[in-house]
Amino acid sequence: MWRRRLLLQALGRLPALAARGPPLGSGGGRAYAPPAGGFEINLDHRKLKTPQAKLFTVPSEALAIAVATEWDSQKDTIKFYTMHLYSGSCCFLKLWITVISADFILQTTLCNTALDNPTQRNKVQLIRAAVKFLETDTLCYRVEEPAALAELQKKEWDPIVAWAEKRYNVAIGSSTSIMGPSIPASTRDAFISHLASYNMWALQGIEYVITQLKSLILSMGLIDRHITVEKAVLLSRLEEEYQIQRWGNVEWAHDYDLCELRARAAAGTLFVHLCSESSTVKHKLLQD
Amino acid sequence: MAALGSPLQTLRGLLRELRHVSGRAYRDTAAYRHVLAAFRAHRVTSEKLCRAQQELHFQAATYLCLLRSVRQHQALHREYHGRGERSPEEVAGLVGFRLPRQPGGKG
């Protein structure tokens, strides 16, 4: 059952003909805009399916290549917990994934629902869940003591909150109380209307990133390419980093969590960008 | 955005990660070709501030972060968490015993 040697090909598919298009390698001069059909992946000359045996199709060529690389990096055993993009896309196809790998039994429930949609949420519910996170946004919860941490929070988090306020023309406060900031309804509406402009795939990705980083503001910063993934993860873990600097780093816990969070945030961001872009390559005529 | 570094560094890092993933034949993989083609296509532009270039660079940096952190996560897992149970020989060896060898099999 374990596939030892994986040969990977991504094919383009035309929906009207329900037939396979030309293989990727021979598609020279292919524009970046993906065809309406979507892309499949072949493993060992068989089509890749989701765990619920649905055909695995993604709308973006780059995403298909990335998932193919994920499968390629599995050596002797298949570790689904490292295949964030594949799991994320599969989750969009309605499934809770239970995986038995050679080492241990792992149950992976992926909230990044794309191909399978286990909780069957529609767009409105997704957006509402995402905006609800604003009330418990990490960046809005400040501490009062220790003073050094409060200072660090102010120094690092305030610029991002200010950027978000300016970019979306909203008012987001920060508070030190246990109840959190009071978010005005206009802010909420602004975010709802902004998120409504993304398609279903991208929304799943956005919601995944928000859940991982525990912050709507940081996720919007990532989606808008304002901050890098490493910086977003650092800001999300600001208190932990402060404690690490104070008390020392425990590699098997801190670094482990850091790498996992980075991987998930990066996968989510990549997912959103690849699913919501449509780029074409324009060749300008050389003028001489 | 300013903290992205140069595109060349990102490209080099990406190729290194792809080499880790695929081993010797990394130049034949679709990912390698796609990455190189994308970087080449967006290299030449007459505009001073090319949004498409920056978008691609950000995407490339994100993908690099993903590959790198997955690899580091796996390495950490292997080193600290993946050991599993000890075999009976190892357990016996902990206290200095050796398991008996029975030529006719057990029992």
PDB file of C-alpha atoms in Angstrom, chain A residues 9-129:
ATOM      1  CA  GLN A   9       2.723  14.253 -13.542  1.00  0.00           C
ATOM      2  CA  ALA A  10       0.208  17.003 -13.439  1.00  0.00           C
ATOM      3  CA  LEU A  11      -2.343  16.958 -16.209  1.00  0.00           C
ATOM      4  CA  GLY A  12      -4.691  19.619 -17.411  1.00  0.00           C
ATOM      5  CA  ARG A  13      -8.255  18.556 -17.934  1.00  0.00           C
ATOM      6  CA  LEU A  14     -10.976  20.052 -20.135  1.00  0.00           C
ATOM      7  CA  PRO A  15     -14.357  19.783 -18.463  1.00  0.00           C
ATOM      8  CA  ALA A  16     -16.433  19.846 -21.638  1.00  0.00           C
ATOM      9  CA  LEU A  17     -14.687  16.891 -23.183  1.00  0.00           C
ATOM     10  CA  ALA A  18     -14.128  15.084 -19.896  1.00  0.00           C
ATOM     11  CA  ALA A  19     -10.855  13.949 -21.385  1.00  0.00           C
ATOM     12  CA  ARG A  20      -7.283  14.452 -20.389  1.00  0.00           C
ATOM     13  CA  GLY A  21      -5.490  17.412 -21.869  1.00  0.00           C
ATOM     14  CA  PRO A  22      -1.828  17.412 -22.879  1.00  0.00           C
ATOM     15  CA  PRO A  23       0.637  16.486 -20.155  1.00  0.00           C
ATOM     16  CA  LEU A  24       2.420  19.299 -18.403  1.00  0.00           C
ATOM     17  CA  GLY A  25       5.816  18.628 -19.887  1.00  0.00           C
ATOM     18  CA  SER A  26       4.692  19.068 -23.464  1.00  0.00           C
ATOM     19  CA  GLY A  27       2.559  22.125 -22.823  1.00  0.00           C
ATOM     20  CA  GLY A  28       5.197  24.572 -24.001  1.00  0.00           C
ATOM     21  CA  GLY A  29       4.214  28.227 -23.988  1.00  0.00           C
ATOM     22  CA  ARG A  30       1.358  27.545 -21.604  1.00  0.00           C
ATOM     23  CA  ALA A  31       0.000  30.673 -20.045  1.00  0.00           C
ATOM     24  CA  TYR A  32      -0.276  30.884 -16.305  1.00  0.00           C
ATOM     25  CA  ALA A  33      -4.020  31.287 -16.320  1.00  0.00           C
ATOM     26  CA  PRO A  34      -5.317  27.810 -15.504  1.00  0.00           C
ATOM     27  CA  PRO A  35      -7.968  26.224 -17.689  1.00  0.00           C
ATOM     28  CA  ALA A  36     -11.442  26.020 -16.245  1.00  0.00           C
ATOM     29  CA  GLY A  37     -11.177  22.288 -15.719  1.00  0.00           C
ATOM     30  CA  GLY A  38      -8.570  22.169 -13.060  1.00  0.00           C
ATOM     31  CA  PHE A  39      -5.529  19.996 -12.546  1.00  0.00           C
ATOM     32  CA  GLU A  40      -5.087  16.425 -11.459  1.00  0.00           C
ATOM     33  CA  ILE A  41      -2.080  14.595 -10.184  1.00  0.00           C
ATOM     34  CA  ASN A  42      -0.876  11.130 -11.162  1.00  0.00           C
ATOM     35  CA  LEU A  43       0.907   8.852  -8.749  1.00  0.00           C
ATOM     36  CA  ASP A  44       2.515   5.800 -10.343  1.00  0.00           C
ATOM     37  CA  HIS A  45       0.302   6.188 -13.399  1.00  0.00           C
ATOM     38  CA  ARG A  46      -2.842   6.208 -11.293  1.00  0.00           C
ATOM     39  CA  LYS A  47      -4.881   9.292 -10.567  1.00  0.00           C
ATOM     40  CA  LEU A  48      -4.554  10.798  -7.150  1.00  0.00           C
ATOM     41  CA  LYS A  49      -7.711  10.604  -5.124  1.00  0.00           C
ATOM     42  CA  THR A  50      -8.736  12.093  -1.839  1.00  0.00           C
ATOM     43  CA  PRO A  51      -9.137   9.703   1.086  1.00  0.00           C
ATOM     44  CA  GLN A  52     -12.824   9.528   0.296  1.00  0.00           C
ATOM     45  CA  ALA A  53     -11.967   8.317  -3.209  1.00  0.00           C
ATOM     46  CA  LYS A  54     -13.008  11.486  -4.944  1.00  0.00           C
ATOM     47  CA  LEU A  55     -10.859  12.662  -7.801  1.00  0.00           C
ATOM     48  CA  PHE A  56      -8.326  15.204  -6.623  1.00  0.00           C
ATOM     49  CA  THR A  57      -8.663  18.365  -8.680  1.00  0.00           C
ATOM     50  CA  VAL A  58      -7.375  21.797  -7.886  1.00  0.00           C
ATOM     51  CA  PRO A  59      -7.957  24.991  -9.802  1.00  0.00           C
ATOM     52  CA  SER A  60      -4.350  26.094  -9.898  1.00  0.00           C
ATOM     53  CA  GLU A  61      -1.401  24.553 -11.692  1.00  0.00           C
ATOM     54  CA  ALA A  62       1.134  25.778  -9.168  1.00  0.00           C
ATOM     55  CA  LEU A  63      -0.932  24.258  -6.373  1.00  0.00           C
ATOM     56  CA  ALA A  64      -1.004  20.916  -8.189  1.00  0.00           C
ATOM     57  CA  ILE A  65       2.756  21.017  -8.593  1.00  0.00           C
ATOM     58  CA  ALA A  66       3.204  21.878  -4.928  1.00  0.00           C
ATOM     59  CA  VAL A  67       0.989  18.966  -3.839  1.00  0.00           C
ATOM     60  CA  ALA A  68       2.887  16.683  -6.216  1.00  0.00           C
ATOM     61  CA  THR A  69       6.138  17.787  -4.571  1.00  0.00           C
ATOM     62  CA  GLU A  70       4.623  17.021  -1.171  1.00  0.00           C
ATOM     63  CA  TRP A  71       3.892  13.466  -2.303  1.00  0.00           C
ATOM     64  CA  ASP A  72       7.344  13.244  -3.821  1.00  0.00           C
ATOM     65  CA  SER A  73       8.937  14.052  -0.494  1.00  0.00           C
ATOM     66  CA  GLN A  74       7.374  11.034   1.189  1.00  0.00           C
ATOM     67  CA  LYS A  75      10.089   8.413   1.302  1.00  0.00           C
ATOM     68  CA  ASP A  76       9.365   5.106   3.001  1.00  0.00           C
ATOM     69  CA  THR A  77       6.244   5.960   4.864  1.00  0.00           C
ATOM     70  CA  ILE A  78       3.515   8.390   4.049  1.00  0.00           C
ATOM     71  CA  LYS A  79       3.245  11.047   6.675  1.00  0.00           C
ATOM     72  CA  PHE A  80       0.047  12.924   6.127  1.00  0.00           C
ATOM     73  CA  TYR A  81       0.825  15.382   8.865  1.00  0.00           C
ATOM     74  CA  THR A  82       3.566  16.855   6.717  1.00  0.00           C
ATOM     75  CA  MET A  83       1.384  17.192   3.650  1.00  0.00           C
ATOM     76  CA  HIS A  84      -0.405  20.367   4.526  1.00  0.00           C
ATOM     77  CA  LEU A  85      -1.435  21.419   1.046  1.00  0.00           C
ATOM     78  CA  TYR A  86      -2.761  17.992   0.109  1.00  0.00           C
ATOM     79  CA  SER A  87      -4.671  17.635   3.358  1.00  0.00           C
ATOM     80  CA  GLY A  88      -6.029  21.144   3.038  1.00  0.00           C
ATOM     81  CA  SER A  89      -7.260  20.564  -0.481  1.00  0.00           C
ATOM     82  CA  CYS A  90      -8.751  17.197   0.462  1.00  0.00           C
ATOM     83  CA  CYS A  91     -10.549  18.611   3.384  1.00  0.00           C
ATOM     84  CA  PHE A  92     -12.296  20.760   0.902  1.00  0.00           C
ATOM     85  CA  LEU A  93     -13.743  17.544  -0.513  1.00  0.00           C
ATOM     86  CA  LYS A  94     -15.682  16.555   2.604  1.00  0.00           C
ATOM     87  CA  LEU A  95     -13.610  14.413   4.850  1.00  0.00           C
ATOM     88  CA  TRP A  96     -12.102  13.787   8.223  1.00  0.00           C
ATOM     89  CA  ILE A  97      -8.845  12.046   7.580  1.00  0.00           C
ATOM     90  CA  THR A  98      -7.788   9.148   9.743  1.00  0.00           C
ATOM     91  CA  VAL A  99      -4.299   8.028   8.973  1.00  0.00           C
ATOM     92  CA  ILE A 100      -2.356   5.043  10.129  1.00  0.00           C
ATOM     93  CA  SER A 101       1.291   5.456   9.393  1.00  0.00           C
ATOM     94  CA  ALA A 102       4.017   2.999  10.152  1.00  0.00           C
ATOM     95  CA  ASP A 103       4.956   4.774  13.348  1.00  0.00           C
ATOM     96  CA  PHE A 104       1.760   5.652  15.066  1.00  0.00           C
ATOM     97  CA  ILE A 105      -1.946   6.246  14.669  1.00  0.00           C
ATOM     98  CA  LEU A 106      -2.712   9.803  13.868  1.00  0.00           C
ATOM     99  CA  GLN A 107      -6.058  11.424  13.461  1.00  0.00           C
ATOM    100  CA  THR A 108      -5.903  14.576  11.466  1.00  0.00           C
ATOM    101  CA  THR A 109      -8.899  16.793  11.385  1.00  0.00           C
ATOM    102  CA  LEU A 110      -8.327  19.646   9.080  1.00  0.00           C
ATOM    103  CA  CYS A 111     -10.263  22.770   9.443  1.00  0.00           C
ATOM    104  CA  ASN A 112      -8.882  24.011   6.201  1.00  0.00           C
ATOM    105  CA  THR A 113     -11.808  22.626   4.313  1.00  0.00           C
ATOM    106  CA  ALA A 114     -11.476  22.736   0.585  1.00  0.00           C
ATOM    107  CA  LEU A 115     -12.341  19.693  -1.563  1.00  0.00           C
ATOM    108  CA  ASP A 116     -14.209  17.772   1.157  1.00  0.00           C
ATOM    109  CA  ASN A 117     -16.237  19.949   3.429  1.00  0.00           C
ATOM    110  CA  PRO A 118     -16.774  18.050   6.655  1.00  0.00           C
ATOM    111  CA  THR A 119     -18.693  20.733   8.448  1.00  0.00           C
ATOM    112  CA  GLN A 120     -20.531  21.667   5.279  1.00  0.00           C
ATOM    113  CA  ARG A 121     -20.224  25.347   5.873  1.00  0.00           C
ATOM    114  CA  ASN A 122     -21.214  27.743   3.196  1.00  0.00           C
ATOM    115  CA  LYS A 123     -19.537  31.015   2.397  1.00  0.00           C
ATOM    116  CA  VAL A 124     -21.532  33.163   4.797  1.00  0.00           C
ATOM    117  CA  GLN A 125     -20.847  30.931   7.751  1.00  0.00           C
ATOM    118  CA  LEU A 126     -17.138  30.852   6.953  1.00  0.00           C
ATOM    119  CA  ILE A 127     -16.913  34.614   6.781  1.00  0.00           C
ATOM    120  CA  ARG A 128     -18.858  34.986   9.975  1.00  0.00           C
ATOM    121  CA  ALA A 129     -16.568  32.536  11.762  1.00  0.00           C
TER     122      ALA A 129
END
